[in-house]
mmCIF file of C-alpha atoms in Angstrom:
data_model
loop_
_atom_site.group_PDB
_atom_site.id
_atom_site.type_symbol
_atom_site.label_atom_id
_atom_site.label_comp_id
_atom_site.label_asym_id
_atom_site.label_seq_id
_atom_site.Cartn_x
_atom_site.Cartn_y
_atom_site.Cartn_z
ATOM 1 C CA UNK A 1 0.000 0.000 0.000
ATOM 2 C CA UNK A 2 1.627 3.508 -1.249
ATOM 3 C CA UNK A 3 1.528 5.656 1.887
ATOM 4 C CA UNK A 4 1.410 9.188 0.526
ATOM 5 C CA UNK A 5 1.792 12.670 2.049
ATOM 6 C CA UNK A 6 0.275 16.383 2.140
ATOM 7 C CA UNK A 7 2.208 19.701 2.507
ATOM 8 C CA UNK A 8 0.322 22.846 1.284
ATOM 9 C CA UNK A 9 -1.024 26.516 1.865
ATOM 10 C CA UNK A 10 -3.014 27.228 5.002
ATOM 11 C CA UNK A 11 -5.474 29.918 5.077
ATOM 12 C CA UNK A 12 -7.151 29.222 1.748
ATOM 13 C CA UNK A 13 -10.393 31.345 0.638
ATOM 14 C CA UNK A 14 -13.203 29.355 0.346
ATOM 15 C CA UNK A 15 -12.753 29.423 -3.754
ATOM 16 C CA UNK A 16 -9.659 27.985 -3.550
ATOM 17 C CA UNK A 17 -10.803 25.518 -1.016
ATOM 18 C CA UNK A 18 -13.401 24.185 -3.286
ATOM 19 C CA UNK A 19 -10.834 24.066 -6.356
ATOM 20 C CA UNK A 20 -7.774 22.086 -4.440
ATOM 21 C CA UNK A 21 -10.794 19.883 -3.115
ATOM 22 C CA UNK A 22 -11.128 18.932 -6.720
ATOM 23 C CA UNK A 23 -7.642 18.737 -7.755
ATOM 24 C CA UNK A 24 -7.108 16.886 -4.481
ATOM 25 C CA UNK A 25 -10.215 13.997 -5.283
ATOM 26 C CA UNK A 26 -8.817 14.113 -8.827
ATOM 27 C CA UNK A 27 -5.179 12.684 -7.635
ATOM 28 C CA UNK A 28 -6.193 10.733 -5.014
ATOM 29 C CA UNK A 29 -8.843 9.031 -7.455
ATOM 30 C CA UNK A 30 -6.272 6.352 -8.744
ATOM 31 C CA UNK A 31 -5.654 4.978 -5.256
ATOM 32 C CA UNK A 32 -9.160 4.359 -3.921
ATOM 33 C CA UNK A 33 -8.384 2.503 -0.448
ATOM 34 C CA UNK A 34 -4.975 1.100 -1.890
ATOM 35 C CA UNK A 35 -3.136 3.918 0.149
ATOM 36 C CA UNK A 36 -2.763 5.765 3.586
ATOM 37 C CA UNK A 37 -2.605 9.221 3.820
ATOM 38 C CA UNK A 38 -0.355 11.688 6.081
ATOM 39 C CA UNK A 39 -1.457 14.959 7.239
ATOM 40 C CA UNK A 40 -0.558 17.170 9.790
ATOM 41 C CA UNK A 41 -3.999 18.375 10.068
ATOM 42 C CA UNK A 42 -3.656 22.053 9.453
ATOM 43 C CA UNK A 43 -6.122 24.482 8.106
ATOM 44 C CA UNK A 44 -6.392 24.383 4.325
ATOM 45 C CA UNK A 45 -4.044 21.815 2.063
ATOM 46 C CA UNK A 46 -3.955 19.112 5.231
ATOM 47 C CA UNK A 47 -7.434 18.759 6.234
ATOM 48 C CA UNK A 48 -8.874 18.724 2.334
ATOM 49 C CA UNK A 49 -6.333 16.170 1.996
ATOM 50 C CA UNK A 50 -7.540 14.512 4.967
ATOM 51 C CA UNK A 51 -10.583 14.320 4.797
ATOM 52 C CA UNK A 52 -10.540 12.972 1.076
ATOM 53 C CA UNK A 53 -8.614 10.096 1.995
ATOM 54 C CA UNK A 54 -11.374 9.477 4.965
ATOM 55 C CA UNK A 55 -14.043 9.610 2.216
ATOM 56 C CA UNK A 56 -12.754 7.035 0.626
ATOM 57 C CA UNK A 57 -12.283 4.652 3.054
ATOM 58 C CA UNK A 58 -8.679 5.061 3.140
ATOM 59 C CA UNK A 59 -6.312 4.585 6.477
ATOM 60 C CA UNK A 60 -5.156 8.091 7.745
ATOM 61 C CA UNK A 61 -2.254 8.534 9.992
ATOM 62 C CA UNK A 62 -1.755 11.943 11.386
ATOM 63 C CA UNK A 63 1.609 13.810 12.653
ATOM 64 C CA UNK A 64 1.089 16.275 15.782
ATOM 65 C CA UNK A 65 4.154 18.827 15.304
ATOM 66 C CA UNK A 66 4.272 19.578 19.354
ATOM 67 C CA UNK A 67 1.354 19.395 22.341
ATOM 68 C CA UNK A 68 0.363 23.183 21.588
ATOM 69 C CA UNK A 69 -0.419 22.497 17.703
ATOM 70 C CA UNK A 70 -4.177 22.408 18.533
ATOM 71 C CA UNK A 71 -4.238 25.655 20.379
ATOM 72 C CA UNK A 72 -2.135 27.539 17.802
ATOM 73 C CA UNK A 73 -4.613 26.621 14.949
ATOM 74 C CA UNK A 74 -7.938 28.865 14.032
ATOM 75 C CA UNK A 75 -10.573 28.102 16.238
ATOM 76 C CA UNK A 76 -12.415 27.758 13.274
ATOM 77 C CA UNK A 77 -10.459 24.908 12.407
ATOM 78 C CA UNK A 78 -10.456 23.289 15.577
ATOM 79 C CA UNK A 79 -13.510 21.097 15.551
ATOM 80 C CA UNK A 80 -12.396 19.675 11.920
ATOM 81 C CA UNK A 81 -9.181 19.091 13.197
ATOM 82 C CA UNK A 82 -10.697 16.985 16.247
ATOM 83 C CA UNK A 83 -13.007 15.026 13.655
ATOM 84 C CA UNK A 84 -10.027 13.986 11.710
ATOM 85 C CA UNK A 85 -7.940 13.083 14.224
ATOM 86 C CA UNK A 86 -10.578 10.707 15.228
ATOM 87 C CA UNK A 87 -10.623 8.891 12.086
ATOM 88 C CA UNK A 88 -6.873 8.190 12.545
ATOM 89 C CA UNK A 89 -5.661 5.030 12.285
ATOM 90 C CA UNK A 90 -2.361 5.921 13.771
ATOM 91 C CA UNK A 91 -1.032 9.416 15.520
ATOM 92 C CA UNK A 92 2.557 10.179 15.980
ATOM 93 C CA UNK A 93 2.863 12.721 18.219
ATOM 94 C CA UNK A 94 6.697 14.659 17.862
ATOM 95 C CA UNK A 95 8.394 15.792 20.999
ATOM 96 C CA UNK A 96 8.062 19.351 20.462
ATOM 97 C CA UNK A 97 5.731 21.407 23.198
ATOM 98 C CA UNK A 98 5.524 24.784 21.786
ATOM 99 C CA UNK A 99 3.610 24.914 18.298
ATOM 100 C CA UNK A 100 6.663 26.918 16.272
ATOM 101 C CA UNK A 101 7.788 26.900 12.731
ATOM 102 C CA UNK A 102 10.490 24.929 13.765
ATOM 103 C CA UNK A 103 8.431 21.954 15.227
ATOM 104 C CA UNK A 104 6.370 22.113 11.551
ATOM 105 C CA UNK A 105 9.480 21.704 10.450
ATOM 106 C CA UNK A 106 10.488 19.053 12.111
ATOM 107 C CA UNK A 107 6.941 17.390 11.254
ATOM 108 C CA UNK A 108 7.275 17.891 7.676
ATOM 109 C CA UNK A 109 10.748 16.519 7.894
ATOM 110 C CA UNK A 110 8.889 13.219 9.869
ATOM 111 C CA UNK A 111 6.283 13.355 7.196
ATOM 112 C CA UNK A 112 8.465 12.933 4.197
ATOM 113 C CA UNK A 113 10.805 10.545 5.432
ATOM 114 C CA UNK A 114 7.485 8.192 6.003
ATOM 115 C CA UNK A 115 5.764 8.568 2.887
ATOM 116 C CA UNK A 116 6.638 7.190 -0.875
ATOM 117 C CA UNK A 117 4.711 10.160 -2.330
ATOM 118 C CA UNK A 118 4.564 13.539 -1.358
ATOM 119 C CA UNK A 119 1.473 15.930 -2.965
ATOM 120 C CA UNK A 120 2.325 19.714 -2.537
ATOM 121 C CA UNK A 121 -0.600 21.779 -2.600
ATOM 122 C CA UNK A 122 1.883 24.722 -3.589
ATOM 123 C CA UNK A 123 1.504 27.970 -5.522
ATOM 124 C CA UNK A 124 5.749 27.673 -6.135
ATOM 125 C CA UNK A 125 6.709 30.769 -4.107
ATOM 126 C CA UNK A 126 9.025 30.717 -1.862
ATOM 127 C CA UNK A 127 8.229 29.662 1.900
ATOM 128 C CA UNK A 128 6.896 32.517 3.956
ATOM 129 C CA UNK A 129 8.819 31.555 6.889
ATOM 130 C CA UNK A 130 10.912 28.665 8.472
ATOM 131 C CA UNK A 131 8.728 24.823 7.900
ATOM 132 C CA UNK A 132 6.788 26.061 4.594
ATOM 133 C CA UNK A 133 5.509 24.524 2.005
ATOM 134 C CA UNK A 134 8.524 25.333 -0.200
ATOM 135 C CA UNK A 135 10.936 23.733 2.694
ATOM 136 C CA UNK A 136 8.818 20.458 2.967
ATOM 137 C CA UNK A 137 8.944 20.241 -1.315
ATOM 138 C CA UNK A 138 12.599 21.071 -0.483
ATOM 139 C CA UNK A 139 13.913 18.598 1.455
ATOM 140 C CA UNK A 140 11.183 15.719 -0.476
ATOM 141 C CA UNK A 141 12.890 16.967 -3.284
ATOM 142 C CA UNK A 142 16.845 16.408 -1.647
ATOM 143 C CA UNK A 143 15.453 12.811 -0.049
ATOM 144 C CA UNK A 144 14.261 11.981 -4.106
ATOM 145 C CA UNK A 145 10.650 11.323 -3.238
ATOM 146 C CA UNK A 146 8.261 11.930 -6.068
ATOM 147 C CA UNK A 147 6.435 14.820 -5.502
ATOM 148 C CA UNK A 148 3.261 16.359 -7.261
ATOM 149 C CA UNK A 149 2.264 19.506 -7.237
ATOM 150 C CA UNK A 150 -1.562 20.788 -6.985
ATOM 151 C CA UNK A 151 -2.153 23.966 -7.783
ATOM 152 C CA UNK A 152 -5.262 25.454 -9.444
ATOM 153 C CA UNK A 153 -4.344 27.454 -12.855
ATOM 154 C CA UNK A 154 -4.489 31.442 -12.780
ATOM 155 C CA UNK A 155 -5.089 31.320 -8.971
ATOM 156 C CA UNK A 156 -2.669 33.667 -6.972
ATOM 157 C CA UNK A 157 -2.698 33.539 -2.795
#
């Protein structure tokens, strides 16, 4: 079973949402329940990721950066994130206490050595600070994991 990853964009309009939903579905289509997915969890990419491997039956295993992540997440967020941690199969939970770019660092880092595939839900700009989406294509890119990249056409962030 391929176990495949998510790094991507937080913070996504509602728009956007709806098209990397799609272009999430659309990858993921090829796998039905012949994979397990890895998320993080976080606002935007992770938990459209997340929960599209949960709708298809699919085992999810999720990576908690450090025991603050929860709090440091949009409250809006907070009762998806709960939801899909439920549904996990598995939860590795990393050392780290304080929820900093560093630990989602560190969690991408876990993320990537785990999976065979990594799908970036990247516009292709740089990372906006230390444990972005750039870093995580980054260092998939320096371990030579196969990495796709989602992003919808003409759509800026």
């Amino acid at each position: 079973m391929i176990r495949i990853g998510i790094t991507g964009h937080r913070a996504l309009t509602p728009q956007v949402s709806e098209l990397v939903a799609d272009l999430i579905r659309a990858h993921l289509a090829p796998y039905g329940c012949e994979m397990t997915g890895m998320s993080c969890l976080a606002d935007g990419a992770d938990a459209l990721f997340a929960k599209t491997v949960v709708d298809t039956g699919a085992p999810l295993e999720v990576i908690v950066p450090a025991g603050e992540y929860r709090a440091g997440l949009p409250a809006e967020h907070r009762p998806t994130y709960d939801h899909l941690l439920e549904q996990a199969v598995l939860v590795h939970e990393l050392p780290h206490t304080a929820s900093t770019p560093q630990a989602h660092m560190a969690a991408g880092r876990f993320l990537v050595e785990r999976c065979d595939q990594l799908v970036a839900v990247w516009d292709g700009e740089p990372a906006r600070g230390p444990g972005g989406t750039a870093d995580i294509v980054a260092h998939a890119r320096s371990r030579h994991k196969p990495v796709s990249v989602l992003w919808p056409a003409g759509v800026r962030r």
